[in-house]
Coordinates of C-alpha atoms and ligand atoms in Angstrom, one line a residue:
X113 CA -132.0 -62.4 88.3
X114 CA -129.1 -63.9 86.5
X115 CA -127.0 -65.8 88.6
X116 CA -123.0 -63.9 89.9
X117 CA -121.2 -66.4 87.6
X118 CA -122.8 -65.3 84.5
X119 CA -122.3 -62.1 85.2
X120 CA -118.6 -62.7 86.4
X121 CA -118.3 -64.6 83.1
X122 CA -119.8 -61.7 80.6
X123 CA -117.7 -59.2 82.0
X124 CA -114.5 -61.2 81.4
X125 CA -115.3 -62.1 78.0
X126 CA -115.7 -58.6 77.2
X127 CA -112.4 -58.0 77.8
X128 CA -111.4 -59.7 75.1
X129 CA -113.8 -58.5 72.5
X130 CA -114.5 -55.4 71.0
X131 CA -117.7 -54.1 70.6
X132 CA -117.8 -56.1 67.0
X133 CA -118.0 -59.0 69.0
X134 CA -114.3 -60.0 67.4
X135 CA -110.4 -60.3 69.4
X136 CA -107.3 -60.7 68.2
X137 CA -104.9 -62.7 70.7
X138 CA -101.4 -63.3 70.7
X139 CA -100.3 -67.3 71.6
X140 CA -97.3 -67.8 73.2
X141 CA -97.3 -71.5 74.5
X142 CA -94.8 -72.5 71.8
X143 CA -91.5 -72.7 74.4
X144 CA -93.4 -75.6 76.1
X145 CA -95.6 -77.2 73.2
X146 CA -93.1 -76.7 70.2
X147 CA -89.7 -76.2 72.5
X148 CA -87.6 -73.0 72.2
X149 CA -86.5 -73.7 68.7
X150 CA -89.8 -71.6 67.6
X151 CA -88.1 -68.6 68.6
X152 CA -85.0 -69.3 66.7
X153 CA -86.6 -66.8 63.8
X154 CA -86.5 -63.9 66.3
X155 CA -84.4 -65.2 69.4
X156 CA -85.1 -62.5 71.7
X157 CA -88.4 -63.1 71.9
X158 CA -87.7 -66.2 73.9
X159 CA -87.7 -63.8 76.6
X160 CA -91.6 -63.3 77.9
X161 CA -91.2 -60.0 78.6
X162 CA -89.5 -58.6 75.5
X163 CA -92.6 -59.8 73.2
X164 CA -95.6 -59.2 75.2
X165 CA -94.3 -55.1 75.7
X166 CA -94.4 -55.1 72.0
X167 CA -97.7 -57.0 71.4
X168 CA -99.1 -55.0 73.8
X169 CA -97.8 -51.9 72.5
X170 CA -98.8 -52.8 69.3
X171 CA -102.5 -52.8 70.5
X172 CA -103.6 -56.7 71.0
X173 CA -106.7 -57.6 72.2
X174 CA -106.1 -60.5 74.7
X175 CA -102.9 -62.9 75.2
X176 CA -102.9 -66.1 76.4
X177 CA -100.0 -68.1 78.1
X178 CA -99.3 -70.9 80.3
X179 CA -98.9 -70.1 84.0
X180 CA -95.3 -69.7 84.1
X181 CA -95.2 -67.0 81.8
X182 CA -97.9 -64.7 83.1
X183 CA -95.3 -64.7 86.4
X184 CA -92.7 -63.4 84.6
X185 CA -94.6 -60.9 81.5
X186 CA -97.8 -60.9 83.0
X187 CA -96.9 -57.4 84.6
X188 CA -96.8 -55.8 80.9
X189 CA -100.3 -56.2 80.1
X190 CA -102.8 -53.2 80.3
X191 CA -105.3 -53.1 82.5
X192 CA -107.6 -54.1 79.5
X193 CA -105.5 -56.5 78.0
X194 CA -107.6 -59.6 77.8
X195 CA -105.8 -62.7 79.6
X196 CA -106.1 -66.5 79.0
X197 CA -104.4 -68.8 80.7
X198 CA -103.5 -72.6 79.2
X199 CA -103.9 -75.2 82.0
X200 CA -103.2 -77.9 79.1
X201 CA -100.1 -78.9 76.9
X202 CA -97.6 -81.9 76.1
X203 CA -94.0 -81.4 74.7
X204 CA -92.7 -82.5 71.6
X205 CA -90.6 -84.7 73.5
X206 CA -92.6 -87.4 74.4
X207 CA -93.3 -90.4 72.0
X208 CA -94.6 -89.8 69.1
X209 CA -98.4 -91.5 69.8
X210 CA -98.2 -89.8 73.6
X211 CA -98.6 -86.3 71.9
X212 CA -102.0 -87.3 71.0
X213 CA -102.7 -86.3 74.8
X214 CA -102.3 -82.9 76.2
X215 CA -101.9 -83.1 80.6
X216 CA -103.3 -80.4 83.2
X217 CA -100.2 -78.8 84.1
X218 CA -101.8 -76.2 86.3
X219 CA -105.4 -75.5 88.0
X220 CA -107.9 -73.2 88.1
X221 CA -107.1 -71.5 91.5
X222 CA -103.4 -70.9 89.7
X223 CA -104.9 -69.1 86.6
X224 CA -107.0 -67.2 89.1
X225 CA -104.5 -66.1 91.1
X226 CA -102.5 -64.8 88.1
X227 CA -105.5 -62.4 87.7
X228 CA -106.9 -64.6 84.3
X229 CA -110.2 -63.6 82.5
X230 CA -110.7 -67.2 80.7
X231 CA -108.8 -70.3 81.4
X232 CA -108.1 -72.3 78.3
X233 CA -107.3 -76.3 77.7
X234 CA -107.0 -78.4 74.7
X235 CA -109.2 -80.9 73.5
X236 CA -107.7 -83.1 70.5
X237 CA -111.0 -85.2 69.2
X238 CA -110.6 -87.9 67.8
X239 CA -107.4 -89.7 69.8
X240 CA -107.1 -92.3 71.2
X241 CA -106.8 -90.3 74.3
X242 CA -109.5 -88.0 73.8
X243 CA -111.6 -90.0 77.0
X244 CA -109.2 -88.3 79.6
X245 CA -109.0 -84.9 77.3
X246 CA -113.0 -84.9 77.8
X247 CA -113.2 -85.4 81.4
X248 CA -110.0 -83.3 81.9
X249 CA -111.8 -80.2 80.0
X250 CA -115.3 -81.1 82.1
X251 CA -113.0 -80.9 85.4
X252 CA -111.7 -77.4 84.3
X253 CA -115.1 -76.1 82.8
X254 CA -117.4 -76.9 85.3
X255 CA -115.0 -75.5 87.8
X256 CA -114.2 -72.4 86.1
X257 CA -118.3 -71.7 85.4
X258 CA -118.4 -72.2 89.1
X259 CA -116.7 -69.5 89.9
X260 CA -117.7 -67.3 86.7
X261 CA -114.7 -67.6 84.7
X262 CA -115.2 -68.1 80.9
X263 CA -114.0 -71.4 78.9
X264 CA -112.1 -71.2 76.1
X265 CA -111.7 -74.6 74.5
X266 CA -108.5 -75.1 71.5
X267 CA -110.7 -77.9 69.7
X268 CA -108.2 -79.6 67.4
X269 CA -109.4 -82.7 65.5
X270 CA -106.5 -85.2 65.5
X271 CA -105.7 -89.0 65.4
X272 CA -105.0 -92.0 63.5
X273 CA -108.9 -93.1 62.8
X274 CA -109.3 -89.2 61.4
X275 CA -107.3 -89.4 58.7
X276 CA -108.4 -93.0 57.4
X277 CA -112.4 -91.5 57.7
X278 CA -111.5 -88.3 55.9
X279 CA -108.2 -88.5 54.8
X280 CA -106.5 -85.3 56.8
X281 CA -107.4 -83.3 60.1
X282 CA -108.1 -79.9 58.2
X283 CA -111.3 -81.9 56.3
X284 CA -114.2 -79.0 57.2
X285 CA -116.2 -82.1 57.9
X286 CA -113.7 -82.8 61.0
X287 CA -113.3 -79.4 62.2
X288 CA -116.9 -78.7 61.9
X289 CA -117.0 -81.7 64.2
X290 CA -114.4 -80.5 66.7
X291 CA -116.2 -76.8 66.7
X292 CA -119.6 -78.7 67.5
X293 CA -118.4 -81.0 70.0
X294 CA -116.8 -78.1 71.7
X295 CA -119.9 -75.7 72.2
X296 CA -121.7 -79.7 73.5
X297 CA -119.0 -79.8 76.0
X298 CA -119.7 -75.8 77.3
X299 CA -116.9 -74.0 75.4
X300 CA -117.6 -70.4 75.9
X301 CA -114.9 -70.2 72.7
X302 CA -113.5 -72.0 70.4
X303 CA -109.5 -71.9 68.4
X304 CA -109.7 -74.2 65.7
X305 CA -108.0 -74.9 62.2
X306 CA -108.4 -72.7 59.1
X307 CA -110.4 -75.3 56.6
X308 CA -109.2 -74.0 53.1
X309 CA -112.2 -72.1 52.4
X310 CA -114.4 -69.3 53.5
X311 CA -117.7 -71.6 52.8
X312 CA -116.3 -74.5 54.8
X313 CA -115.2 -72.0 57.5
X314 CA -118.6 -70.9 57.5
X315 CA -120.0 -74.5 57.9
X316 CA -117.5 -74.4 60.8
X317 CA -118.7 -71.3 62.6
X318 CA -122.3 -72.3 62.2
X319 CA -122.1 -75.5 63.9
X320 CA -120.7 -74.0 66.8
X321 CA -124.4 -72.2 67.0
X322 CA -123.3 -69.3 68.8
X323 CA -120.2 -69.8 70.3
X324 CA -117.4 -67.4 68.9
X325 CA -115.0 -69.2 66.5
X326 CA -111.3 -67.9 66.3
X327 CA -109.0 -69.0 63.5
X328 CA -105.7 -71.0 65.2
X329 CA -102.9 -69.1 63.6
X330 CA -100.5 -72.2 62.5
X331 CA -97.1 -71.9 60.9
X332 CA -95.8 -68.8 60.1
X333 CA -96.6 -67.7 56.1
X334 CA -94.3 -66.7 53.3
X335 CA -95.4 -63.7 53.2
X336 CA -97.2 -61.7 55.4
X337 CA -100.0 -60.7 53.3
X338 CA -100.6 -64.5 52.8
X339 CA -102.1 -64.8 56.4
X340 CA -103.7 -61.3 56.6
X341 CA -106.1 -62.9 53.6
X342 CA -106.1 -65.8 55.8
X343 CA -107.3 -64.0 58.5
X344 CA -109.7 -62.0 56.1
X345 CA -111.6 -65.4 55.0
X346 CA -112.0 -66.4 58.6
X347 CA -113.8 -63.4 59.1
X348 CA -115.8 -63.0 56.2
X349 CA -117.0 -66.4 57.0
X350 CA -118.6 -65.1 60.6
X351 CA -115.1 -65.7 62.6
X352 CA -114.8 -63.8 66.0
X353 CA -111.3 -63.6 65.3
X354 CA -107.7 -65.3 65.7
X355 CA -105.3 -66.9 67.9
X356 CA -101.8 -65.7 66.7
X357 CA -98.9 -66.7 67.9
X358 CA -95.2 -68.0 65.2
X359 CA -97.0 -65.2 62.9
X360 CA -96.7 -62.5 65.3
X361 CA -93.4 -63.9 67.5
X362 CA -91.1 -65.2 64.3
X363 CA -90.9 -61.4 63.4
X364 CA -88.5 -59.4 64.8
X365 CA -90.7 -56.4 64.6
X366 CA -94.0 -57.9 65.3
X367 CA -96.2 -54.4 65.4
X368 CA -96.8 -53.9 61.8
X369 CA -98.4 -57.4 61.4
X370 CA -99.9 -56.9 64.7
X371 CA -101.8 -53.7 63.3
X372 CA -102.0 -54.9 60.0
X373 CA -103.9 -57.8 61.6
X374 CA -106.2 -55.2 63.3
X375 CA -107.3 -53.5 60.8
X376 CA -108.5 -56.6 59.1
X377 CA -110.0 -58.0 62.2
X378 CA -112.0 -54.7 63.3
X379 CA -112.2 -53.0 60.5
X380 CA -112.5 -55.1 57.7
X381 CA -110.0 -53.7 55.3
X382 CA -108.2 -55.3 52.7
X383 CA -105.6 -57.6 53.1
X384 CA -103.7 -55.8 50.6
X385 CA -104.9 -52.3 52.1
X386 CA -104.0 -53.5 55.7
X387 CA -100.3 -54.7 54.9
X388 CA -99.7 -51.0 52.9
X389 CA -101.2 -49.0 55.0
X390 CA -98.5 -50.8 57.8
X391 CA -95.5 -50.8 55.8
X392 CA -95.6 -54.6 55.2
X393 CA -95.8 -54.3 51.2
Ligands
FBP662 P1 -99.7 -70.5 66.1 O1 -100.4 -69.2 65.6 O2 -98.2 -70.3 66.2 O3 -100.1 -71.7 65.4 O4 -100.1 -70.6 67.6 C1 -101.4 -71.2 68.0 C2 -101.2 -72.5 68.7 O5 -102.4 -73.1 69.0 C3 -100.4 -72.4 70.0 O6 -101.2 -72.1 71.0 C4 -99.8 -73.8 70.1 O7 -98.6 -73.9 70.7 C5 -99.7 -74.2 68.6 O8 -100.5 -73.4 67.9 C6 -100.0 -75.6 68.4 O9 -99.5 -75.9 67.2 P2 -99.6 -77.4 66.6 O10 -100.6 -77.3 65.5 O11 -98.3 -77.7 66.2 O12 -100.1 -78.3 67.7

Protein backbone atom coordinates (compact mmCIF):
# COMPACT_ATOMS: atom_id res chain seq x y z
CA UNK A 1 0.00 0.00 0.00
CA UNK A 2 1.18 3.40 -0.95
CA UNK A 3 1.83 5.52 1.79
CA UNK A 4 -1.22 8.78 2.79
CA UNK A 5 1.32 11.45 1.50
CA UNK A 6 1.49 10.11 -1.88
CA UNK A 7 -1.85 9.85 -2.12
CA UNK A 8 -2.49 13.29 -0.50
CA UNK A 9 0.16 14.55 -3.09
CA UNK A 10 -1.50 12.87 -6.47
CA UNK A 11 -4.74 14.18 -5.63
CA UNK A 12 -3.57 17.76 -5.33
CA UNK A 13 -1.59 17.65 -8.44
CA UNK A 14 -4.58 16.72 -10.23
CA UNK A 15 -6.08 19.69 -9.57
CA UNK A 16 -3.96 21.41 -11.53
CA UNK A 17 -3.79 19.28 -14.55
CA UNK A 18 -6.19 18.16 -16.95
CA UNK A 19 -6.42 14.83 -17.99
CA UNK A 20 -3.60 15.73 -20.87
CA UNK A 21 -1.36 15.83 -18.13
CA UNK A 22 -0.91 19.82 -19.07
CA UNK A 23 -2.13 23.37 -16.67
CA UNK A 24 -2.19 26.62 -17.40
CA UNK A 25 -1.56 28.95 -14.25
CA UNK A 26 -1.88 32.53 -13.76
CA UNK A 27 1.28 34.22 -11.63
CA UNK A 28 0.56 36.96 -9.69
CA UNK A 29 3.68 37.59 -7.38
CA UNK A 30 4.75 40.66 -9.44
CA UNK A 31 3.36 43.49 -6.60
CA UNK A 32 6.05 42.00 -4.25
CA UNK A 33 8.95 40.65 -6.74
CA UNK A 34 8.65 43.39 -9.49
CA UNK A 35 6.74 46.21 -7.20
CA UNK A 36 3.33 47.66 -8.21
CA UNK A 37 4.65 49.33 -11.24
CA UNK A 38 3.77 45.96 -13.19
CA UNK A 39 0.27 46.79 -13.08
CA UNK A 40 0.67 50.24 -14.38
CA UNK A 41 -0.44 48.54 -17.97
CA UNK A 42 -3.82 47.67 -16.52
CA UNK A 43 -3.99 49.46 -13.01
CA UNK A 44 -6.96 47.88 -11.68
CA UNK A 45 -5.69 44.84 -11.55
CA UNK A 46 -3.49 45.78 -8.67
CA UNK A 47 -6.44 44.87 -6.86
CA UNK A 48 -6.26 40.81 -6.13
CA UNK A 49 -9.63 40.41 -6.38
CA UNK A 50 -10.53 42.20 -9.58
CA UNK A 51 -8.06 39.90 -11.71
CA UNK A 52 -8.37 36.49 -10.20
CA UNK A 53 -12.67 36.89 -10.86
CA UNK A 54 -11.61 37.36 -14.35
CA UNK A 55 -8.87 34.65 -14.63
CA UNK A 56 -11.00 32.46 -13.14
CA UNK A 57 -13.88 33.32 -15.17
CA UNK A 58 -11.91 32.96 -17.97
CA UNK A 59 -11.39 29.27 -17.24
CA UNK A 60 -7.59 28.97 -15.69
CA UNK A 61 -6.36 25.95 -14.53
CA UNK A 62 -4.50 26.74 -11.22
CA UNK A 63 -3.20 30.30 -9.76
CA UNK A 64 -0.51 30.77 -7.70
CA UNK A 65 0.22 33.71 -5.21
CA UNK A 66 2.09 34.60 -2.19
CA UNK A 67 0.19 34.24 1.10
CA UNK A 68 -1.15 37.70 1.41
CA UNK A 69 -3.03 37.59 -1.57
CA UNK A 70 -4.82 34.23 -1.27
CA UNK A 71 -6.39 36.25 2.11
CA UNK A 72 -7.75 38.78 0.16
CA UNK A 73 -8.71 36.91 -3.61
CA UNK A 74 -8.36 33.52 -2.54
CA UNK A 75 -12.22 33.46 -1.98
CA UNK A 76 -12.80 33.79 -5.91
CA UNK A 77 -11.35 30.65 -6.90
CA UNK A 78 -13.60 27.53 -7.86
CA UNK A 79 -13.65 24.73 -5.94
CA UNK A 80 -11.35 23.18 -8.73
CA UNK A 81 -9.23 26.00 -9.24
CA UNK A 82 -5.72 24.60 -8.64
CA UNK A 83 -3.83 26.78 -5.86
CA UNK A 84 -0.04 27.38 -5.32
CA UNK A 85 1.20 29.22 -2.85
CA UNK A 86 4.96 31.16 -3.13
CA UNK A 87 6.68 30.86 0.32
CA UNK A 88 9.79 32.53 -1.56
CA UNK A 89 10.58 36.07 -3.09
CA UNK A 90 12.98 39.24 -2.77
CA UNK A 91 12.06 42.84 -3.93
CA UNK A 92 13.55 44.84 -6.47
CA UNK A 93 14.56 47.00 -3.73
CA UNK A 94 17.33 45.46 -2.33
CA UNK A 95 20.96 45.83 -3.75
CA UNK A 96 21.55 44.89 -6.76
CA UNK A 97 23.86 41.49 -5.92
CA UNK A 98 21.15 40.67 -2.81
CA UNK A 99 18.51 39.88 -5.53
CA UNK A 100 20.45 36.92 -6.38
CA UNK A 101 18.75 35.49 -3.13
CA UNK A 102 15.03 34.87 -2.80
CA UNK A 103 13.93 34.60 1.47
CA UNK A 104 11.12 32.39 3.04
CA UNK A 105 8.59 34.89 3.71
CA UNK A 106 5.96 32.37 4.83
CA UNK A 107 5.70 28.48 5.96
CA UNK A 108 4.19 25.60 5.16
CA UNK A 109 1.47 25.55 7.99
CA UNK A 110 0.53 29.24 6.44
CA UNK A 111 0.01 27.91 2.81
CA UNK A 112 -1.88 25.11 4.43
CA UNK A 113 -4.10 26.92 6.19
CA UNK A 114 -5.01 29.09 3.09
CA UNK A 115 -6.28 25.70 1.72
CA UNK A 116 -3.04 25.35 -0.95
CA UNK A 117 -2.69 22.21 -3.20
CA UNK A 118 1.28 22.83 -3.91
CA UNK A 119 3.56 25.14 -2.12
CA UNK A 120 6.09 26.77 -4.46
CA UNK A 121 9.75 28.47 -3.76
CA UNK A 122 12.39 29.67 -5.93
CA UNK A 123 15.69 28.22 -6.54
CA UNK A 124 18.14 30.65 -8.52
CA UNK A 125 21.22 28.01 -9.44
CA UNK A 126 23.97 29.27 -9.93
CA UNK A 127 24.35 32.39 -7.28
CA UNK A 128 26.33 32.97 -5.12
CA UNK A 129 23.57 32.40 -2.76
CA UNK A 130 22.23 29.36 -4.16
CA UNK A 131 23.77 27.32 -0.66
CA UNK A 132 20.91 28.86 1.49
CA UNK A 133 18.29 28.66 -1.71
CA UNK A 134 19.08 24.74 -1.60
CA UNK A 135 18.63 24.13 2.00
CA UNK A 136 15.81 26.70 2.14
CA UNK A 137 13.89 24.60 -0.75
CA UNK A 138 14.96 21.05 1.16
CA UNK A 139 13.33 22.75 4.46
CA UNK A 140 10.07 23.44 2.43
CA UNK A 141 10.15 20.11 0.35
CA UNK A 142 10.75 17.63 2.77
CA UNK A 143 8.12 19.27 4.94
CA UNK A 144 5.53 19.66 2.45
CA UNK A 145 6.03 15.70 1.26
CA UNK A 146 5.60 15.14 4.87
CA UNK A 147 2.45 16.06 4.98
CA UNK A 148 1.47 15.10 1.24
CA UNK A 149 1.58 18.43 -0.36
CA UNK A 150 3.20 18.60 -3.85
CA UNK A 151 6.50 20.74 -4.66
CA UNK A 152 6.61 23.04 -7.21
CA UNK A 153 10.12 24.34 -7.71
CA UNK A 154 10.63 27.97 -10.08
CA UNK A 155 14.20 26.76 -11.21
CA UNK A 156 15.87 29.84 -12.63
CA UNK A 157 19.49 29.67 -13.63
CA UNK A 158 21.17 33.03 -12.61
CA UNK A 159 24.48 34.57 -11.48
CA UNK A 160 27.59 36.19 -12.34
CA UNK A 161 29.78 32.76 -13.04
CA UNK A 162 26.62 31.72 -15.53
CA UNK A 163 27.11 34.12 -17.85
CA UNK A 164 31.05 34.02 -18.10
CA UNK A 165 30.60 29.87 -18.66
CA UNK A 166 27.87 30.27 -21.26
CA UNK A 167 27.50 33.68 -21.92
CA UNK A 168 23.55 34.34 -20.88
CA UNK A 169 21.06 32.59 -18.37
CA UNK A 170 18.60 31.46 -21.22
CA UNK A 171 21.73 29.10 -22.77
CA UNK A 172 19.52 25.52 -23.03
CA UNK A 173 22.67 24.17 -21.62
CA UNK A 174 21.86 26.21 -18.18
CA UNK A 175 18.26 25.73 -18.09
CA UNK A 176 18.66 22.09 -18.88
CA UNK A 177 20.85 22.36 -15.81
CA UNK A 178 18.42 24.16 -13.53
CA UNK A 179 15.38 21.67 -14.77
CA UNK A 180 17.75 18.64 -13.75
CA UNK A 181 18.96 19.92 -10.63
CA UNK A 182 15.41 20.57 -9.69
CA UNK A 183 13.75 16.98 -10.27
CA UNK A 184 17.62 15.98 -7.96
CA UNK A 185 16.34 18.19 -5.30
CA UNK A 186 12.46 16.42 -5.38
CA UNK A 187 10.54 19.02 -7.41
CA UNK A 188 7.31 17.59 -8.13
CA UNK A 189 7.26 20.63 -10.95
CA UNK A 190 9.25 22.70 -12.48
CA UNK A 191 8.73 26.89 -14.08
CA UNK A 192 11.60 27.53 -16.00
CA UNK A 193 12.79 29.88 -19.00
CA UNK A 194 11.69 29.51 -22.56
CA UNK A 195 15.25 28.53 -24.33
CA UNK A 196 14.70 29.89 -27.96
CA UNK A 197 13.89 26.72 -29.48
CA UNK A 198 11.56 23.84 -29.48
CA UNK A 199 14.69 21.30 -29.68
CA UNK A 200 16.52 22.92 -26.84
CA UNK A 201 13.18 23.03 -24.92
CA UNK A 202 12.97 19.52 -25.56
CA UNK A 203 16.56 18.86 -24.15
CA UNK A 204 15.05 20.77 -21.23
CA UNK A 205 11.95 18.77 -20.59
CA UNK A 206 13.91 15.50 -20.97
CA UNK A 207 16.38 16.11 -18.39
CA UNK A 208 13.91 16.75 -15.97
CA UNK A 209 13.06 12.72 -16.63
CA UNK A 210 9.57 12.94 -15.69
CA UNK A 211 8.87 15.75 -13.87
CA UNK A 212 6.35 18.18 -15.68
CA UNK A 213 8.04 21.29 -17.15
CA UNK A 214 5.99 24.63 -17.41
CA UNK A 215 7.16 27.49 -19.56
CA UNK A 216 7.78 30.86 -17.09
CA UNK A 217 5.73 33.39 -18.90
CA UNK A 218 8.33 36.47 -18.79
CA UNK A 219 7.71 39.97 -20.10
CA UNK A 220 4.69 40.72 -21.73
CA UNK A 221 4.95 40.32 -25.88
CA UNK A 222 4.25 42.79 -28.71
CA UNK A 223 1.68 41.10 -29.73
CA UNK A 224 -0.31 38.55 -28.48
CA UNK A 225 0.01 36.02 -30.96
CA UNK A 226 3.80 36.27 -30.33
CA UNK A 227 3.51 34.35 -26.94
CA UNK A 228 0.62 32.03 -27.98
CA UNK A 229 3.50 30.48 -30.55
CA UNK A 230 5.65 30.73 -27.54
CA UNK A 231 3.51 28.83 -25.70
CA UNK A 232 2.91 26.42 -28.75
CA UNK A 233 6.82 25.50 -28.99
CA UNK A 234 6.91 24.74 -25.28
CA UNK A 235 4.37 22.37 -25.82
CA UNK A 236 5.31 20.81 -28.85
CA UNK A 237 8.57 20.18 -27.18
CA UNK A 238 6.76 17.86 -24.30
CA UNK A 239 5.92 21.01 -21.94
CA UNK A 240 3.17 20.36 -19.27
CA UNK A 241 2.25 23.79 -19.69
CA UNK A 242 2.86 27.56 -18.46
CA UNK A 243 3.13 29.93 -15.70
CA UNK A 244 1.51 33.25 -16.85
CA UNK A 245 1.38 36.06 -15.26
CA UNK A 246 2.45 40.34 -17.01
CA UNK A 247 0.90 38.38 -20.27
CA UNK A 248 -2.36 37.73 -18.76
CA UNK A 249 -2.43 40.84 -15.97
CA UNK A 250 -0.98 43.83 -18.39
CA UNK A 251 -4.31 43.40 -20.42
CA UNK A 252 -7.13 45.00 -19.43
CA UNK A 253 -9.27 42.28 -20.73
CA UNK A 254 -7.29 39.35 -19.85
CA UNK A 255 -10.04 36.50 -21.02
CA UNK A 256 -9.38 36.33 -24.64
CA UNK A 257 -5.66 35.60 -24.11
CA UNK A 258 -6.63 33.51 -21.24
CA UNK A 259 -8.78 31.26 -23.73
CA UNK A 260 -6.73 31.75 -26.51
CA UNK A 261 -3.91 30.31 -24.30
CA UNK A 262 -6.25 27.31 -23.61
CA UNK A 263 -6.92 26.23 -26.61
CA UNK A 264 -3.26 26.05 -27.41
CA UNK A 265 -2.38 24.35 -24.19
CA UNK A 266 -5.29 21.60 -24.31
CA UNK A 267 -6.07 21.44 -27.50
CA UNK A 268 -3.29 22.06 -29.54
CA UNK A 269 -4.53 24.57 -32.06
CA UNK A 270 -2.79 27.02 -33.82
CA UNK A 271 -1.46 29.89 -32.55
CA UNK A 272 -2.87 31.77 -35.32
CA UNK A 273 -6.25 29.64 -35.00
CA UNK A 274 -6.36 30.20 -31.20
CA UNK A 275 -5.89 34.16 -31.31
CA UNK A 276 -8.96 34.32 -34.27
CA UNK A 277 -11.03 32.13 -32.92
CA UNK A 278 -10.73 34.67 -29.52
CA UNK A 279 -10.91 37.85 -31.17
CA UNK A 280 -7.27 38.64 -30.65
CA UNK A 281 -6.40 39.04 -34.52
P1 LIG B 1 5.57 36.38 -15.83
O1 LIG B 1 4.72 35.51 -16.75
O2 LIG B 1 5.01 37.76 -15.72
O3 LIG B 1 7.00 36.34 -16.24
O4 LIG B 1 5.42 35.74 -14.38
C1 LIG B 1 6.15 34.61 -14.01
C2 LIG B 1 7.14 34.93 -12.92
O5 LIG B 1 7.95 33.84 -12.58
C3 LIG B 1 6.54 35.49 -11.67
O6 LIG B 1 6.14 34.47 -10.82
C4 LIG B 1 7.64 36.32 -11.11
O7 LIG B 1 7.22 37.39 -10.36
C5 LIG B 1 8.33 36.79 -12.34
O8 LIG B 1 8.01 35.93 -13.38
C6 LIG B 1 9.81 36.76 -12.17
O9 LIG B 1 10.35 37.50 -13.19
P2 LIG B 1 11.88 37.81 -13.27
O10 LIG B 1 12.36 37.01 -14.45
O11 LIG B 1 11.97 39.27 -13.50
O12 LIG B 1 12.51 37.39 -11.99
Amino acid sequence: MEPYQSIGIKRRLGRFFRRDGRALIFAMDHGFEHGPTDFEPAWEHVDPKTIIRKVVRAGIDGVMMLPGIVRMAGTELKADTGLMVKLTSKTELRPKEEQLMQSQLAFVEDAIKLGADAIAATVYWGSPAEDAMMRQFAEIASYAHDLGFPVVQFAYPRGPYINEKYGKKEDYRVVMYGARAAAETGADMIKTYWTGSRETFAKVVEAAAGVPVLLSGGAKTESPVDFLKLVWEVIEAGGAGAVVGRNIFQREDPAPMIKALLRVVHRNEDPEEAAKAEGLL
